Amino acid sequence: EAGVTQFPSHSVIEKGQTVTLRCDPISGHDNLYWYRRVMGKEIKFLLHFVKESKQDESGMPNNRFLAERTGGTYSTLKVQPAELEDSGVYFCASSQVPGQGASLSYNSPLHFGNGTRLTVT
Amino acid sequence: AQKVTQAQTEISVVEKEDVTLDCVYETRDTTYYLFWYKQPPSGELVFLIRRNSFDEQNEISGRYSWNFQKSTSSFNFTITASQVVDSAVYFCALSGRGTASKLTFGTGTRLQVTL
């Protein structure tokens, strides 16, 4: 089974430019998440999709960040215009939605991708 | 609010030594989940374990073991007879019930195992 894949693995852009990160979740995983780790700090939640719908985007830092998941398959995260503080590693993760009969409190483990290292200069 | 603290920023051990990575958490939820992830040099986050708050049994998987103590809000991770391949950054994480795996992570502990 292919894991979560992210593209590109690295991106170096100048302040003010636009960058689009892509995530392909594991096939069949309806849950898709974006997380970010700024250098030396904790990994922070950005947002959560269930299929094509945004379930929770409380972690998005500001309106320069736009996430989409058209068709409920892959997702993109666009940063426009990029600022220096946007530098970090952006992780995508996916998980299955619990099936019928599963406990409502069941939390599937997340499967993470390798991340995209974004450097804004 | 939820919080995860990994006080050890970096640990260095010699191969075959045992090492314990500390994790202390804060939450107001009565039902919650604790996780450990490993980030090897290749960059991906590898899931190691999930623990429910109502199951305080310790778990052992090969050279890995986890000690969950609700009384001290800790979920420590021990590697026995460490190996060079264990070198990585290890993250402890917490999620609440019904939050669909929205994880709160600690800052990570970098483990360096040398020969």
Short mmCIF file of C-alpha atoms in Angstrom, two decimals:
data_model
loop_
_atom_site.label_atom_id
_atom_site.label_comp_id
_atom_site.label_asym_id
_atom_site.label_seq_id
_atom_site.Cartn_x
_atom_site.Cartn_y
_atom_site.Cartn_z
CA GLU A 1 0.00 0.00 0.00
CA ALA A 2 1.39 3.41 -0.97
CA GLY A 3 1.80 5.80 1.92
CA VAL A 4 0.98 9.48 2.13
CA THR A 5 3.00 11.34 -0.47
CA GLN A 6 3.87 15.01 -0.47
CA PHE A 7 5.29 17.19 -3.19
CA PRO A 8 7.66 18.93 -3.35
CA SER A 9 10.01 17.65 -0.67
CA HIS A 10 11.75 21.00 -0.53
CA SER A 11 10.83 24.48 -1.69
CA VAL A 12 12.83 27.68 -1.44
CA ILE A 13 11.00 30.86 -2.37
CA GLU A 14 11.36 34.57 -1.83
CA LYS A 15 9.15 36.61 0.42
CA GLY A 16 6.05 37.68 -1.46
CA GLN A 17 6.00 34.71 -3.83
CA THR A 18 3.38 32.00 -3.97
CA VAL A 19 3.92 28.33 -3.23
CA THR A 20 1.56 25.39 -3.54
CA LEU A 21 2.12 22.19 -1.61
CA ARG A 22 0.43 18.97 -2.60
CA CYS A 23 -0.58 15.93 -0.58
CA ASP A 24 -1.84 12.58 -1.84
CA PRO A 25 -3.38 10.61 1.04
CA ILE A 26 -3.52 6.87 1.32
CA SER A 27 -6.19 5.57 -1.03
CA GLY A 28 -9.52 5.22 0.76
CA HIS A 29 -8.65 7.57 3.60
CA ASP A 30 -11.37 10.18 3.91
CA ASN A 31 -9.63 12.12 6.68
CA LEU A 32 -6.82 14.41 5.55
CA TYR A 33 -4.87 16.75 7.81
CA TRP A 34 -2.27 19.44 7.41
CA TYR A 35 0.24 20.13 10.17
CA ARG A 36 3.23 22.44 10.35
CA ARG A 37 6.44 22.42 12.34
CA VAL A 38 8.31 25.68 12.66
CA MET A 39 12.00 25.17 13.44
CA GLY A 40 12.55 23.81 16.94
CA LYS A 41 8.92 24.07 17.94
CA GLU A 42 6.06 21.63 18.22
CA ILE A 43 4.12 20.28 15.28
CA LYS A 44 0.91 22.26 15.06
CA PHE A 45 -2.43 21.37 13.54
CA LEU A 46 -3.56 23.50 10.61
CA LEU A 47 -6.73 21.93 9.28
CA HIS A 48 -8.75 18.78 8.72
CA PHE A 49 -10.73 17.61 5.70
CA VAL A 50 -13.31 14.87 5.63
CA LYS A 51 -13.51 14.02 1.97
CA GLU A 52 -13.79 17.39 0.25
CA SER A 53 -15.24 19.27 3.22
CA LYS A 54 -13.24 21.32 5.70
CA GLN A 55 -14.09 19.88 9.08
CA ASP A 56 -11.84 22.08 11.17
CA GLU A 57 -9.59 24.90 9.99
CA SER A 58 -8.99 26.46 13.37
CA GLY A 59 -5.23 26.09 13.04
CA MET A 60 -4.82 28.05 9.83
CA PRO A 61 -2.60 31.00 10.73
CA ASN A 62 -4.19 33.64 8.49
CA ASN A 63 -5.89 34.23 5.17
CA ARG A 64 -2.65 33.91 3.24
CA PHE A 65 -3.14 30.16 3.56
CA LEU A 66 -5.68 28.38 1.37
CA ALA A 67 -6.29 24.65 1.46
CA GLU A 68 -8.40 22.73 -1.01
CA ARG A 69 -9.34 19.13 -1.56
CA THR A 70 -11.29 18.97 -4.77
CA GLY A 71 -13.06 15.67 -5.30
CA GLY A 72 -12.00 14.43 -1.91
CA THR A 73 -8.75 12.95 -3.19
CA TYR A 74 -5.51 14.91 -3.08
CA SER A 75 -5.17 18.24 -1.29
CA THR A 76 -3.25 21.41 -1.95
CA LEU A 77 -2.08 24.06 0.47
CA LYS A 78 -1.29 27.41 -1.09
CA VAL A 79 0.60 30.18 0.64
CA GLN A 80 0.15 33.57 -1.02
CA PRO A 81 2.04 35.79 -0.47
CA ALA A 82 4.65 33.92 1.54
CA GLU A 83 6.27 35.56 4.56
CA LEU A 84 9.50 34.70 6.37
CA GLU A 85 7.61 33.21 9.34
CA ASP A 86 5.95 30.68 7.05
CA SER A 87 9.20 28.73 6.85
CA GLY A 88 8.96 25.27 8.33
CA VAL A 89 8.07 21.70 7.53
CA TYR A 90 4.51 21.08 6.37
CA PHE A 91 3.18 17.61 7.07
CA CYS A 92 0.16 15.98 5.59
CA ALA A 93 -1.54 13.03 7.24
CA SER A 94 -4.48 10.81 6.50
CA SER A 95 -6.62 8.30 8.34
CA GLN A 96 -9.66 6.18 7.83
CA VAL A 97 -13.06 7.22 9.03
CA PRO A 98 -14.23 4.62 11.60
CA GLY A 99 -16.67 2.12 10.15
CA GLN A 100 -20.15 1.41 11.37
CA GLY A 101 -20.20 0.03 14.86
CA ALA A 102 -16.91 1.64 15.81
CA SER A 103 -16.82 3.62 19.00
CA LEU A 104 -17.48 7.32 18.54
CA SER A 105 -14.38 7.90 20.58
CA TYR A 106 -12.21 5.88 18.27
CA ASN A 107 -9.30 7.89 16.99
CA SER A 108 -7.53 6.29 14.05
CA PRO A 109 -3.76 6.68 14.05
CA LEU A 110 -2.60 9.22 11.53
CA HIS A 111 -0.33 8.18 8.68
CA PHE A 112 2.03 11.01 7.90
CA GLY A 113 3.92 11.90 4.76
CA ASN A 114 7.58 12.89 4.59
CA GLY A 115 6.71 16.56 4.77
CA THR A 116 7.57 19.54 2.60
CA ARG A 117 10.36 21.74 3.89
CA LEU A 118 9.49 25.33 2.97
CA THR A 119 12.10 28.04 3.22
CA VAL A 120 11.08 31.64 2.64
CA THR A 121 14.01 34.02 2.14
CA ALA B 1 -6.58 23.58 26.48
CA GLN B 2 -4.31 20.66 25.81
CA LYS B 3 -0.57 20.69 26.23
CA VAL B 4 2.24 18.17 25.81
CA THR B 5 5.65 18.74 27.33
CA GLN B 6 8.79 16.90 26.32
CA ALA B 7 11.39 18.46 28.57
CA GLN B 8 14.33 16.60 27.04
CA THR B 9 15.41 18.42 23.91
CA GLU B 10 18.24 16.07 23.03
CA ILE B 11 19.61 12.83 24.47
CA SER B 12 22.81 11.05 23.52
CA VAL B 13 23.47 7.46 24.49
CA VAL B 14 25.90 4.75 23.53
CA GLU B 15 24.55 1.72 21.74
CA LYS B 16 23.07 -0.95 24.02
CA GLU B 17 22.21 1.55 26.73
CA ASP B 18 18.61 1.89 27.85
CA VAL B 19 17.00 5.29 27.42
CA THR B 20 13.72 6.80 28.59
CA LEU B 21 12.00 9.66 26.82
CA ASP B 22 9.69 11.67 29.04
CA CYS B 23 6.27 12.99 28.12
CA VAL B 24 3.95 14.95 30.41
CA TYR B 25 0.53 16.07 29.24
CA GLU B 26 -2.28 18.36 30.33
CA THR B 27 -5.92 18.00 29.35
CA ARG B 28 -9.37 18.63 30.80
CA ASP B 29 -10.88 15.77 28.83
CA THR B 30 -11.75 12.65 30.76
CA THR B 31 -11.33 10.54 27.63
CA TYR B 32 -8.26 11.15 25.56
CA TYR B 33 -5.59 9.40 23.53
CA LEU B 34 -1.82 9.49 23.74
CA PHE B 35 0.55 8.76 20.88
CA TRP B 36 4.23 8.43 20.15
CA TYR B 37 5.66 9.10 16.71
CA LYS B 38 9.20 8.62 15.43
CA GLN B 39 10.77 10.92 12.86
CA PRO B 40 13.88 9.30 11.37
CA PRO B 41 16.36 11.32 9.27
CA SER B 42 14.29 10.55 6.17
CA GLY B 43 11.66 12.92 7.53
CA GLU B 44 8.39 11.02 7.74
CA LEU B 45 6.51 10.65 10.99
CA VAL B 46 6.13 6.99 11.87
CA PHE B 47 3.31 5.96 14.20
CA LEU B 48 4.55 3.89 17.16
CA ILE B 49 1.70 3.57 19.64
CA ARG B 50 -1.74 4.86 20.66
CA ARG B 51 -3.03 4.61 24.21
CA ASN B 52 -6.55 5.24 25.51
CA SER B 53 -6.93 7.16 28.75
CA PHE B 54 -8.97 4.39 30.32
CA ASP B 55 -6.32 1.75 29.71
CA GLU B 56 -3.35 2.21 32.01
CA GLN B 57 -1.69 -1.09 31.23
CA ASN B 58 1.89 -0.67 30.21
CA GLU B 59 2.80 -1.97 26.81
CA ILE B 60 5.88 -3.67 25.47
CA SER B 61 6.75 -4.15 21.83
CA GLY B 62 10.16 -5.69 21.32
CA ARG B 63 12.74 -3.28 22.67
CA TYR B 64 10.12 -0.54 23.10
CA SER B 65 7.98 -0.09 26.18
CA TRP B 66 5.58 2.58 27.33
CA ASN B 67 4.66 3.56 30.87
CA PHE B 68 1.33 5.37 31.16
CA GLN B 69 0.54 6.89 34.57
CA LYS B 70 -2.60 9.01 34.87
CA SER B 71 -1.70 10.02 38.42
CA THR B 72 1.30 11.96 37.13
CA SER B 73 -0.09 12.69 33.64
CA SER B 74 2.89 11.02 32.08
CA PHE B 75 3.38 8.69 29.13
CA ASN B 76 7.06 7.81 29.06
CA PHE B 77 8.78 5.79 26.36
CA THR B 78 11.71 3.47 27.04
CA ILE B 79 14.02 1.93 24.49
CA THR B 80 15.95 -1.05 25.83
CA ALA B 81 19.37 -1.90 24.42
CA SER B 82 19.34 1.07 22.05
CA GLN B 83 20.68 0.75 18.53
CA VAL B 84 22.04 3.27 16.05
CA VAL B 85 18.87 2.85 13.97
CA ASP B 86 16.89 4.26 16.90
CA SER B 87 18.45 7.67 16.27
CA ALA B 88 15.56 9.98 15.44
CA VAL B 89 13.31 12.68 16.80
CA TYR B 90 10.51 11.27 18.91
CA PHE B 91 7.24 13.12 19.38
CA CYS B 92 4.61 12.56 22.03
CA ALA B 93 1.09 13.68 21.13
CA LEU B 94 -2.38 13.94 22.64
CA SER B 95 -5.89 14.07 21.24
CA GLY B 96 -9.26 14.38 22.86
CA ARG B 97 -12.34 12.25 22.37
CA GLY B 98 -14.24 13.00 19.20
CA THR B 99 -11.61 15.36 17.87
CA ALA B 100 -10.95 13.03 14.97
CA SER B 101 -7.24 12.72 15.55
CA LYS B 102 -6.52 16.45 15.87
CA LEU B 103 -3.23 16.03 17.66
CA THR B 104 -1.42 18.27 20.07
CA PHE B 105 2.28 17.51 19.84
CA GLY B 106 5.21 18.07 22.13
CA THR B 107 8.34 19.76 20.82
CA GLY B 108 10.09 16.42 20.31
CA THR B 109 13.17 14.77 21.76
CA ARG B 110 16.14 14.14 19.51
CA LEU B 111 17.78 10.81 20.36
CA GLN B 112 21.32 10.19 19.16
CA VAL B 113 22.65 6.66 19.55
CA THR B 114 26.36 6.23 18.89
CA LEU B 115 28.64 3.22 18.66
#
